[in-house]
Coordinates of C-alpha atoms in Angstrom, one line a residue:
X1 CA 0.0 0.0 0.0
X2 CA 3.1 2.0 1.0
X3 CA 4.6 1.7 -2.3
X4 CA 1.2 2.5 -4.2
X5 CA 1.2 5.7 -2.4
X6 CA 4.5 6.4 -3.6
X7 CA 3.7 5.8 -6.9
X8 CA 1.0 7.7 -7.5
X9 CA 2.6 11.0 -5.8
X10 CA 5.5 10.7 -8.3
X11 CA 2.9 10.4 -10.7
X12 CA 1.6 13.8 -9.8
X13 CA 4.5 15.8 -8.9
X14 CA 6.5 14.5 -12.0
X15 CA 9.3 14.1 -10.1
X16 CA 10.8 10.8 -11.6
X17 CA 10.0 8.3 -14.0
X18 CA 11.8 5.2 -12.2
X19 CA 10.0 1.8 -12.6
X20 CA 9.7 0.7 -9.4
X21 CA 9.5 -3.2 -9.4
X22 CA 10.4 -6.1 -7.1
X23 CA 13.9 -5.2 -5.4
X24 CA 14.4 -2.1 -7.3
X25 CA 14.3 0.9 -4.7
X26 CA 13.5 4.6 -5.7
X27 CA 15.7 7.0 -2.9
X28 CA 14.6 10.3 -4.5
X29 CA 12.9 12.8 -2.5
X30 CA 9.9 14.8 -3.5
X31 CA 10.8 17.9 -2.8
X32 CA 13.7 18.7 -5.4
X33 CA 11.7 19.7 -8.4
X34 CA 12.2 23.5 -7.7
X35 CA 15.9 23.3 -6.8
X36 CA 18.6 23.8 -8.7
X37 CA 21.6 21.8 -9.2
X38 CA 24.8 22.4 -7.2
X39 CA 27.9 20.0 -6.6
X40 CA 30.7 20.2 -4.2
X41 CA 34.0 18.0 -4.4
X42 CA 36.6 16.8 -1.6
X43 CA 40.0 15.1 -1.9
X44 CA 41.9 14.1 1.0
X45 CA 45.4 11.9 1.7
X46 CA 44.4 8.0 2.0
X47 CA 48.1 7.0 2.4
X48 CA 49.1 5.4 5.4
X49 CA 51.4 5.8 7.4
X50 CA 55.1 4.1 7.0
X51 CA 55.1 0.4 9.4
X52 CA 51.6 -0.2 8.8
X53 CA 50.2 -2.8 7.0
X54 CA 49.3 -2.3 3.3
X55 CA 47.3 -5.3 1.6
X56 CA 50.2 -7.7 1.0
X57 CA 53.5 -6.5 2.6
X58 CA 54.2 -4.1 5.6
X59 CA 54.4 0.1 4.5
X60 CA 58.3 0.4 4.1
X61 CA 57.6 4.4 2.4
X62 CA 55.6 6.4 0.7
X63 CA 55.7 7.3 -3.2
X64 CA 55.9 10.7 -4.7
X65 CA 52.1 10.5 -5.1
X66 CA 50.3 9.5 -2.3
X67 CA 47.3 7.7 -2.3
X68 CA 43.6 9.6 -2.2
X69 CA 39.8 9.2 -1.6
X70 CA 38.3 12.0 -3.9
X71 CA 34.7 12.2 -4.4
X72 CA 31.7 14.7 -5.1
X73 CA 28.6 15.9 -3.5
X74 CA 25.3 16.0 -5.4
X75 CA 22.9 18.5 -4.2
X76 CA 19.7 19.9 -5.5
X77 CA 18.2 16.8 -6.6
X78 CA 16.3 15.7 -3.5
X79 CA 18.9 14.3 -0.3
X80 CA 22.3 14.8 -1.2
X81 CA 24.2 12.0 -3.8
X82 CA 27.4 11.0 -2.5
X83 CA 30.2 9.2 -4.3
X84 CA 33.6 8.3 -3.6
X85 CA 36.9 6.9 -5.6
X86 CA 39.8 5.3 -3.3
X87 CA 43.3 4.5 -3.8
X88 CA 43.3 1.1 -2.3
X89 CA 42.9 -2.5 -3.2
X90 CA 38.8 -3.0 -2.0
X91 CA 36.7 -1.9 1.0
X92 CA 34.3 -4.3 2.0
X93 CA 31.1 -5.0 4.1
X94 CA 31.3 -3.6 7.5
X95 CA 33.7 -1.2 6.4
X96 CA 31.5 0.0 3.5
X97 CA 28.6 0.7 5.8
X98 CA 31.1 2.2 7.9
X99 CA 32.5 4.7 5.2
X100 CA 28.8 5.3 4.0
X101 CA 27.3 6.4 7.4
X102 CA 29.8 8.7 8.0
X103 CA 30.4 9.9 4.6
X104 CA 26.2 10.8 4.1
X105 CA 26.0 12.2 7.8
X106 CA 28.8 14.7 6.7
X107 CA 26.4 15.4 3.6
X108 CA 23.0 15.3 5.3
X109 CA 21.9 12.3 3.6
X110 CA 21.2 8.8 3.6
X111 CA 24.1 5.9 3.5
X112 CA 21.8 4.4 0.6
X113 CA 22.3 7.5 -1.5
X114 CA 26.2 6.9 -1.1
X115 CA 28.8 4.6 -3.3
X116 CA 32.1 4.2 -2.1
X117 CA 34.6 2.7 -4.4
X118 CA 38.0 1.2 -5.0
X119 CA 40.2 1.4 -7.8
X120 CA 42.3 -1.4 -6.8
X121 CA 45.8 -0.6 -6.8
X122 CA 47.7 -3.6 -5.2
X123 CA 50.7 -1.2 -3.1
X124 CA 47.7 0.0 -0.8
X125 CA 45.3 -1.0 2.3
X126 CA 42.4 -3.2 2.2
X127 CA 39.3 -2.6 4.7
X128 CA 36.9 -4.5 6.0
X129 CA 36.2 -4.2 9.7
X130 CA 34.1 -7.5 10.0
X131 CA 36.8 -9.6 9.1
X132 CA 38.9 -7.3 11.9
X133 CA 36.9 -8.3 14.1
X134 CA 36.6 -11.8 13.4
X135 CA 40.5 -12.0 13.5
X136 CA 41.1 -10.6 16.7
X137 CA 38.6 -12.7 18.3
X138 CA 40.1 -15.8 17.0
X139 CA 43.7 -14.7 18.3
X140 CA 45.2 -13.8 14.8
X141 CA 46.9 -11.1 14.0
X142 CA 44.6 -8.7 12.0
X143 CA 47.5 -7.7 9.5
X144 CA 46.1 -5.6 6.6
X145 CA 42.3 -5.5 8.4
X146 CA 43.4 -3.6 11.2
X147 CA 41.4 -0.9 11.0
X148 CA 42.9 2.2 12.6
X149 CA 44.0 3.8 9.3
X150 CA 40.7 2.7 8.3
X151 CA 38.8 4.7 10.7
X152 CA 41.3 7.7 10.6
X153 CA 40.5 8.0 6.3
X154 CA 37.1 7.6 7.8
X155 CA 37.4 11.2 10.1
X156 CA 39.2 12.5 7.2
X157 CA 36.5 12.1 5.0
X158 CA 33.9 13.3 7.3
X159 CA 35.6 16.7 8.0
X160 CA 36.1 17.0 4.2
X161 CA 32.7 16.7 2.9
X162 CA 31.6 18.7 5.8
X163 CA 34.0 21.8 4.6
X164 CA 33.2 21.0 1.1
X165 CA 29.5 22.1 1.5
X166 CA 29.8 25.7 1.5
X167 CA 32.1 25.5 -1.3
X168 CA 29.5 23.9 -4.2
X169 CA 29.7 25.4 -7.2
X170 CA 26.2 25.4 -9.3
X171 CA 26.0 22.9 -12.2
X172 CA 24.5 24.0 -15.3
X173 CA 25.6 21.6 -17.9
X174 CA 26.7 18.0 -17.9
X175 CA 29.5 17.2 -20.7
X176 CA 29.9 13.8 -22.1
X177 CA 33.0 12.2 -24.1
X178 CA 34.7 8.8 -24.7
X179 CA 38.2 7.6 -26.8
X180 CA 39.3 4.6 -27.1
X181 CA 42.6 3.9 -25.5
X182 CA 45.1 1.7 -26.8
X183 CA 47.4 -0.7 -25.7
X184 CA 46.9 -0.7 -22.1
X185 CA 43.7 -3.2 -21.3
X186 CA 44.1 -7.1 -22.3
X187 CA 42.1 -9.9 -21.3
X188 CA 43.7 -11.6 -18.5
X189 CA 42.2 -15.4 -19.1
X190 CA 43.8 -17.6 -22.3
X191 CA 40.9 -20.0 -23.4
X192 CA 42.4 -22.9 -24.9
X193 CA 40.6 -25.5 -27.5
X194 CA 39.1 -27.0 -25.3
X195 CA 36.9 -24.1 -23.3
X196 CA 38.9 -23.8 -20.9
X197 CA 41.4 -21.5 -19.7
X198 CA 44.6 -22.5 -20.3
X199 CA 47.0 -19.4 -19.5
X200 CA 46.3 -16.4 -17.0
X201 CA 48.0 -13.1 -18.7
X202 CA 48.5 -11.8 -14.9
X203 CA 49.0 -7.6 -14.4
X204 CA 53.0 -7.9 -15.3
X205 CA 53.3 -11.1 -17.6
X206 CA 57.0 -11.8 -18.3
X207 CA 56.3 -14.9 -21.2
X208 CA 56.0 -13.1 -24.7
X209 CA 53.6 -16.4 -25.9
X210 CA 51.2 -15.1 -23.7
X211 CA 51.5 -11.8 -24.3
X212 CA 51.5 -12.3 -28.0
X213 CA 48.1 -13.8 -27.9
X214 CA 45.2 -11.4 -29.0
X215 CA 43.7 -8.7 -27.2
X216 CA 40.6 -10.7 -26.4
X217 CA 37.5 -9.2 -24.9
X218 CA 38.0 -6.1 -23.4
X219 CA 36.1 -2.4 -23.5
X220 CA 38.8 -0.1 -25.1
X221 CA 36.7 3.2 -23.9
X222 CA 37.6 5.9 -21.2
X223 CA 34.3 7.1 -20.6
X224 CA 34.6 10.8 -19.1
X225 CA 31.5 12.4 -17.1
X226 CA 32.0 16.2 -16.3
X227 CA 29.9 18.7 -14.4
X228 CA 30.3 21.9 -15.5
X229 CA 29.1 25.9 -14.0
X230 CA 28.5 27.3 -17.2
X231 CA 31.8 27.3 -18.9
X232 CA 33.6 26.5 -16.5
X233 CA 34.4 22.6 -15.1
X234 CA 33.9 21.6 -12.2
X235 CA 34.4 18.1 -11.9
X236 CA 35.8 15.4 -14.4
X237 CA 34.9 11.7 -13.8
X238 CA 36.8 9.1 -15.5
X239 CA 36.2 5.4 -16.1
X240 CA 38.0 2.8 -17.7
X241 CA 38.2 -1.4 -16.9
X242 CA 41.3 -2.7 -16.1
X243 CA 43.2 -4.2 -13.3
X244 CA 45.6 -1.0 -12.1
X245 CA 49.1 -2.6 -12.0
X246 CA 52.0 -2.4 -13.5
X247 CA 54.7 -3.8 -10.5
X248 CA 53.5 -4.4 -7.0
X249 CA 54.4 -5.3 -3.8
X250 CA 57.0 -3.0 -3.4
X251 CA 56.3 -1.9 0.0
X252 CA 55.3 1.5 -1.1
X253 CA 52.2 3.0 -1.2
X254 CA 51.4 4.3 -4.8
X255 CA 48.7 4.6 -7.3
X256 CA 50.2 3.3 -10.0
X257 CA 49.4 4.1 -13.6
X258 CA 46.1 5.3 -13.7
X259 CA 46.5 7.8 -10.5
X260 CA 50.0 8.5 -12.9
X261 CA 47.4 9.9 -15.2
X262 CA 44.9 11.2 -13.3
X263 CA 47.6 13.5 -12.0
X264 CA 48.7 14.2 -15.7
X265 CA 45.1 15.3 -16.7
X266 CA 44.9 17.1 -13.2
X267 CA 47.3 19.2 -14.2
X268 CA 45.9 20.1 -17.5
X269 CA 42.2 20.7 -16.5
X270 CA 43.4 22.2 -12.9
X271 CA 40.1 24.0 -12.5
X272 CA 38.2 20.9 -12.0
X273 CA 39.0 17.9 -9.5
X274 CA 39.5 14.5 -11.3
X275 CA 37.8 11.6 -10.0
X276 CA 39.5 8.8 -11.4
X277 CA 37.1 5.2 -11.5
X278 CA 37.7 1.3 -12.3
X279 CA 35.0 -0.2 -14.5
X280 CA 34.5 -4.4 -15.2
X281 CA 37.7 -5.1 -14.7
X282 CA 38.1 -8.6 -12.8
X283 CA 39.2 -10.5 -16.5
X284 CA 41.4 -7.7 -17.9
X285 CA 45.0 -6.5 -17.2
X286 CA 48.0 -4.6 -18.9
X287 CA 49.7 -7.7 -19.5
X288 CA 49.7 -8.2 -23.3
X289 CA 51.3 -4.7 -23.3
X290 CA 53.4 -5.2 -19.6
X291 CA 56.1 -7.5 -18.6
X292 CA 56.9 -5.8 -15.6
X293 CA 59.5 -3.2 -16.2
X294 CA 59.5 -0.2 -14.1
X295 CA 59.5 2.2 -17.1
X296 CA 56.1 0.7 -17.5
X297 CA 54.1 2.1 -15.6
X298 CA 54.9 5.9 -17.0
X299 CA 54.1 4.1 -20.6
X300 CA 51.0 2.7 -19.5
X301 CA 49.7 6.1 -17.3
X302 CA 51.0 8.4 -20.6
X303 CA 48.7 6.0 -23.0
X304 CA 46.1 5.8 -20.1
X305 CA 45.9 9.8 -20.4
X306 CA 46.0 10.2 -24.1
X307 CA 42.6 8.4 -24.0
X308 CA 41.5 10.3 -21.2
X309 CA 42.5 13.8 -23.2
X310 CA 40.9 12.8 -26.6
X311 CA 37.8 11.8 -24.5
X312 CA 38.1 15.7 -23.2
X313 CA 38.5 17.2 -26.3
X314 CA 35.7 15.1 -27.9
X315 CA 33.3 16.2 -24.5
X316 CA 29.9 17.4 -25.4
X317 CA 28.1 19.8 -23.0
X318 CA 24.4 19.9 -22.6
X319 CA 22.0 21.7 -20.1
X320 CA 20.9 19.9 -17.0
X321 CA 18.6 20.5 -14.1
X322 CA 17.4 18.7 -10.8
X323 CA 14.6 16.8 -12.7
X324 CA 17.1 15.1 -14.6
X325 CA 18.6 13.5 -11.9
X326 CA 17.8 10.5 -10.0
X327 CA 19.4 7.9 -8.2
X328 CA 18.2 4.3 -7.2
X329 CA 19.3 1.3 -6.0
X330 CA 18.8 -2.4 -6.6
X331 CA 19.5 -4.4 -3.2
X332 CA 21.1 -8.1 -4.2
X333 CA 21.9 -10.8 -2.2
X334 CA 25.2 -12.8 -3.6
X335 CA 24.5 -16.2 -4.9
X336 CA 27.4 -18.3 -2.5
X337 CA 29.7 -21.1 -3.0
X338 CA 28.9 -23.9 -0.7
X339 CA 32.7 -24.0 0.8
X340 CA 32.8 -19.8 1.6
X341 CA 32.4 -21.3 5.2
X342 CA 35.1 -23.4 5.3
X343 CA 37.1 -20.1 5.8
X344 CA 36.5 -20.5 9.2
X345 CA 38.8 -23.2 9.7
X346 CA 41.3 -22.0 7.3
X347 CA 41.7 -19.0 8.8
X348 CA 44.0 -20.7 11.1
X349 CA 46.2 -22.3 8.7
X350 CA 46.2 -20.0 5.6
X351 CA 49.5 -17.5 4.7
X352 CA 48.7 -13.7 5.8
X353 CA 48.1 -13.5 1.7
X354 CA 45.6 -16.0 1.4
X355 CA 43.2 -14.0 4.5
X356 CA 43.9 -11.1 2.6
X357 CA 42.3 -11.9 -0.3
X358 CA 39.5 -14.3 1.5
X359 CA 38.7 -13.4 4.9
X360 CA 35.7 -10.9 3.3
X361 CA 33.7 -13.7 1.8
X362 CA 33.1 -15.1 5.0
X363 CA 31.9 -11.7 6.8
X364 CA 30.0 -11.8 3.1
X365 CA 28.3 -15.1 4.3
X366 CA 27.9 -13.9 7.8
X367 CA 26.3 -10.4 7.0
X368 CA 24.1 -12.6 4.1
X369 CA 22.7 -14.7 7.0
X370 CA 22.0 -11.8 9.0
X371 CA 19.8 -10.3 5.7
X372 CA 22.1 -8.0 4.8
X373 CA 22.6 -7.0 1.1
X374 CA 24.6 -5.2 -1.0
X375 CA 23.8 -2.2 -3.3
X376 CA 24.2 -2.4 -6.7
X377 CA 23.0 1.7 -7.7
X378 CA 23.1 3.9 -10.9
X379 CA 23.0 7.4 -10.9
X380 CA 21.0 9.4 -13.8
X381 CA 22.4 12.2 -15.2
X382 CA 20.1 13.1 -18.0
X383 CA 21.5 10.7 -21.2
X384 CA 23.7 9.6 -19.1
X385 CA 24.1 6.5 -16.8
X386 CA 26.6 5.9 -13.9
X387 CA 26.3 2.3 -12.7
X388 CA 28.2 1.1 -9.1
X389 CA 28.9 -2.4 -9.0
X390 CA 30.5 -4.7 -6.6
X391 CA 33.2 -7.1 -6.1
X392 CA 35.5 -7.6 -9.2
X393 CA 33.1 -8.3 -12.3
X394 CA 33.9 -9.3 -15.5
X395 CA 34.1 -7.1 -18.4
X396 CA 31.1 -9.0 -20.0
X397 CA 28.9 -7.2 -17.3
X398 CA 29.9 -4.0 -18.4
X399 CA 29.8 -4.3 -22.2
X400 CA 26.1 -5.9 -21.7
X401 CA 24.9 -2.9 -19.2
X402 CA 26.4 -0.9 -22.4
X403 CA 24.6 -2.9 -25.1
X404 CA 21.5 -3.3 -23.5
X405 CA 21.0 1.2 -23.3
X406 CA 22.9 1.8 -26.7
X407 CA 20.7 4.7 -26.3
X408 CA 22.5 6.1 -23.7
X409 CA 25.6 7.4 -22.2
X410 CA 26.2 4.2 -19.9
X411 CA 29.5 4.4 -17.8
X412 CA 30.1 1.4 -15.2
X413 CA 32.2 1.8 -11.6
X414 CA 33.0 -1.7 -10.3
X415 CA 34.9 -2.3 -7.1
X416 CA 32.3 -1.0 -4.9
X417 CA 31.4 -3.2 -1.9
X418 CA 34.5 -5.6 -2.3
X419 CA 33.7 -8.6 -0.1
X420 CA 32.5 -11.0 -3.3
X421 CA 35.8 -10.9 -4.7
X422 CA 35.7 -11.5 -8.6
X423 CA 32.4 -11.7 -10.2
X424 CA 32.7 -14.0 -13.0
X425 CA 29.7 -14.1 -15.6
X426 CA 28.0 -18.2 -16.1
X427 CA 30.8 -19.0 -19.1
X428 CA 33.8 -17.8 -17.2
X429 CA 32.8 -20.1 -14.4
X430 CA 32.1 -23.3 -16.8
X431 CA 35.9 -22.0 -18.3
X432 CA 37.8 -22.4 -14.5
X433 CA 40.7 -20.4 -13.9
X434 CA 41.7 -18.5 -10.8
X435 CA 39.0 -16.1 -11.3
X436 CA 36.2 -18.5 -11.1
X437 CA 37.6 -20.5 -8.1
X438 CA 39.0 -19.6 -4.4
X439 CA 39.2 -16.0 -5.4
X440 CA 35.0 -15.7 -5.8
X441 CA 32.6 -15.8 -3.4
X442 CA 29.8 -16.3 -5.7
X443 CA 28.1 -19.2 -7.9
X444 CA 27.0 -19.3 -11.3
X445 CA 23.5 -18.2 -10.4
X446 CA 25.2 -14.5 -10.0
X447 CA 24.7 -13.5 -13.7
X448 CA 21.1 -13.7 -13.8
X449 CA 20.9 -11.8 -10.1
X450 CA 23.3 -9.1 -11.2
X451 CA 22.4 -8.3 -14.6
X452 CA 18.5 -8.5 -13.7
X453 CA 19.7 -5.6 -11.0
X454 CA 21.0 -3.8 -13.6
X455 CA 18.1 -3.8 -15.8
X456 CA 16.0 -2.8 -13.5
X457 CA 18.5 -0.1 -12.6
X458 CA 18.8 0.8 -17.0
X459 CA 15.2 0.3 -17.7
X460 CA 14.2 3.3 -17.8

C-alpha cells in the first residue's frame, strides 16, 4: 500500500520516472523539483602511514604521489548524492557501511544514497572491519584489516565533505566524451581449445607467448563524465576497466598508472578535480602490453591519459537541471559457493596473503545470514548513466549494461562493496581459472541476479 502511495505521488509531482519493481528501490525525495543543481567535491590523503600494513606486505615508504579518496557531493536533486573513488585494493562490508554512514552524515543524507569505491591498486590497504573483528577474536593477527587507518581515512573524509559544502559550485551543464585507448587493457584469461582456460595473462606477464596472444575481450573506452558551471568545469569523472598494475608489492604505497594519469590530466584541466574510477575489470589487465618493467608504468599512465585527453577534447556539453537526476538502488543478495564457510577453519592455517584476499567472503556469508545485502545503484544524469557495482566483475557485465541502453551514455564503476571478490559471468565459471575459483565468493547463479539488478536499474 506503501509503495502505491509512492507511486502515484510521483505520478503527480513529476518528479521521476523510475520503474519501481520487485527489489528495485527509488531513494529520490519529492521535494527537489524546484531546486537547482549544485555540486561540491573533496580530496583528502588516504596514504598510510610508514610500518603499517598495506594489503600484502608491511608500509616500508611512501611514493611521490600519495594515495587519495576523492569524491563529489550532489545536491539539488532531492537528499544529497554522494560518491567516492579510493586509492586502495577494496573496501568491504562492514567497512563500507562504515564509510557510507559517516560519509552521508557529513552530507546530510542517507548511506543508501552513497557509493564508495575502490580502484584497486595492489601497493595500498584493504578494509573490512568484520573480518577485523573476526580475526582478533580468533587470536590472529589482524594484519592488513586492522582498522585504525581505516577509521582515521574515515574522520578525514567526514571533516572534508563537511568543509566542502559551502564551497558547491552550481551545475549547469553536464558534458559527455569517450576515446578509445590503446594498448593498455588485455584480457587476463587464455581459453584454450578445449573451453577452458589455459594461461592467465596476470598484471605484469613476463612470457611473450602469452602476451603475443590477441587482445581478447576487453572495453577499449575511457568514458569521461564532467559537471560543469557554465563554462567553467567543475568536476571530471573518468572510467575505464582494467586491473591498475604495473609492479606491486613494493612496500610502497602508490597509485600506479592510472592515479600516474589522473595527475597528468589534473594538471591540464586544474580548474576541476579529477575523480578517477575502475569499470569491469576482474578479466582484464595490462599484461599483453606489460612484462613488468618499471618504465612501464609511465608508458602505461601516458597512454592511459592520451585516452583520457581525446575523451576531453571530444566532450559534449548539454544543459541539466534537478529533474534530470535520479538515483536508485537495486539491493542483491550474492548467490554463495557452498565452501565460503570453510574459511572458518582456514583461517588458522592459511598465509597472511591467502586471508587477505579471503577473509571478506566469510563476513560476506555472515552479514548474508544476518539479511544484509549489497547495493548495486546507478545514478541518472540526463542521457547519461553511472552504474556502481560490486566485487570484481567481469568485463562482459559491463559491455552488456552498455549494449543493453545503446541509447545512452552508460558508464560502469566496479569495485564497490568488495567482499564478493571476482564476479565471474556463467561461461567464465564453466571455463575455471583463478578467477572463477578460491578468489570468488559467488556461484554461477550471479549472472542472472546481477544483470536483472542492472536492468531494473537501466530500464528506464
Amino acid at each position: 500500500m506503501q509503495a502505491k502511495k509512492i507511486i502515484i505521488l510521483c505520478l503527480l509531482l513529476g518528479c521521476f520516472a523510475l520503474d519501481i519493481k520487485a527489489d528495485v528501490v527509488p531513494v529520490d525525495s519529492l521535494k527537489h523539483q524546484a531546486a537547482g543543481l549544485s555540486l561540491s567535491t573533496f580530496d583528502v590523503d588516504a596514504t598510510p602511514p610508514v610500518g603499517s600494513h598495506l594489503t600484502y606486505d608491511p608500509m616500508v615508504n611512501s611514493w611521490d604521489l600519495g594515495l587519495r579518496a576523492k569524491g563529489f557531493v550532489l545536491l539539488g536533486a532531492g537528499k544529497p548524492i554522494v560518491v567516492c573513488s579510493v586509492d586502495w585494493i577494496g573496501i568491504s562490508n562492514d567497512s563500507q557501511d562504515e564509510f557510507k554512514k559517516a560519509i552521508a552524515n557529513a552530507a546530510g543524507t542517507t548511506p543508501d544514497r552513497v557509493a564508495v569505491h575502490a580502484i584497486h591498486q595492489h601497493d595500498a590497504p584493504t578494509s573490512d572491519f568484520g573480518a577485523e573483528k573476526i580475526l582478533l577474536a580468533a587470536g590472529i593477527n589482524p594484519r592488513s584489516f586492522e582498522g585504525a587507518f581505516s577509521r582515521e581515512l574515515i574522520r578525514r573524509l567526514d571533516i572534508a565533505v563537511k568543509n566542502s559544502l559551502p564551497q558547491a559550485q552550481p551545475v549547469t551543464h553536464l558534458g559527455l566524451g569517450t576515446a578509445r585507448v590503446y594498448k593498455v587493457s588485455s584480457n587476463r584469461r587464455i581459453i584454450g581449445a578445449d573451453g577452458l582456460v589455459k594461461a592467465s595473462r596476470t598484471s605484469a606477464t613476463k612470457d611473450s607467448a602469452i602476451r603475443a596472444e590477441p587482445e581478447g575481450l576487453i572495453d577499449p573506452m575511457v568514458s569521461l563524465i564532467s559537471f560543469w558551471n557554465k563554462d567553467k568545469p567543475v568536476a571530471v569523472l573518468s572510467y575505464y576497466a582494467t586491473h591498475p598494475q604495473s609492479y606491486y608489492r613494493t612496500g610502497v604505497a602508490n597509485p600506479d598508472f592510472p592515479g600516474i594519469a589522473r595527475f597528468m590530466r589534473q594538471l591540464a584541466v586544474p580548474e576541476a578535480l579529477h575523480i578517477h574510477f575502475n569499470g569491469a575489470g576482474g578479466n582484464i589487465t595490462a599484461g599483453k602490453y606489460n612484462d613488468g618493467a618499471k618504465i612501464n608504468r609511465m608508458i602505461l599512465a601516458q597512454r592511459l591519459a592520451d585516452g583520457m585527453k581525446r575523451a576531453w577534447d571530444s566532450t559534449k556539453k548539454e544543459p541539466i537541471n534537478a529533474a534530470q537526476v535520479h538515483w536508485a538502488i537495486a539491493p542483491i543478495s550474492i548467490p554463495l559457493k557452498a565452501d565460503v564457510g570453510t574459511m572458518e577453519q582456514k583461517m588458522r592455517t592459511e598465509t597472511p596473503v591467502f586471508l587477505a584476499n579471503n577473509m571478506s567472503k566469510l563476513v560476506l556469508l555472515r552479514r548474508q545470514q544476518a539479511g544484509k545485502k549489497i547495493d548495486v545503484s546507478c545514478l541518472t544524469l540526463g542521457g547519461a548513466r553511472i552504474l556502481h557495482l560490486p566485487g570484481e566483475p567481469f568485463i562482459e557485465y559491463q559491455l552488456a549494461a552498455k549494449a543493453y541502453r545503446k541509447d545512452l551514455f552508460v558508464a560502469v564503476a566496479g569495485y564497490g562493496d568488495y567482499g564478493p571478490g571476482y564476479i565471474c559471468n556463467e561461461e567464465g565459471y564453466q571455463q575455471g581459472g583463478y578467477e572463477a575459483g578460491q578468489a570468488s565468493a559467488a556461484n554461477p547463479e550471479i549472472e542472472k541476479v546481477l544483470m536483472n539488478a542492472i536492468h531494473k536499474l537501466l530500464k528506464n
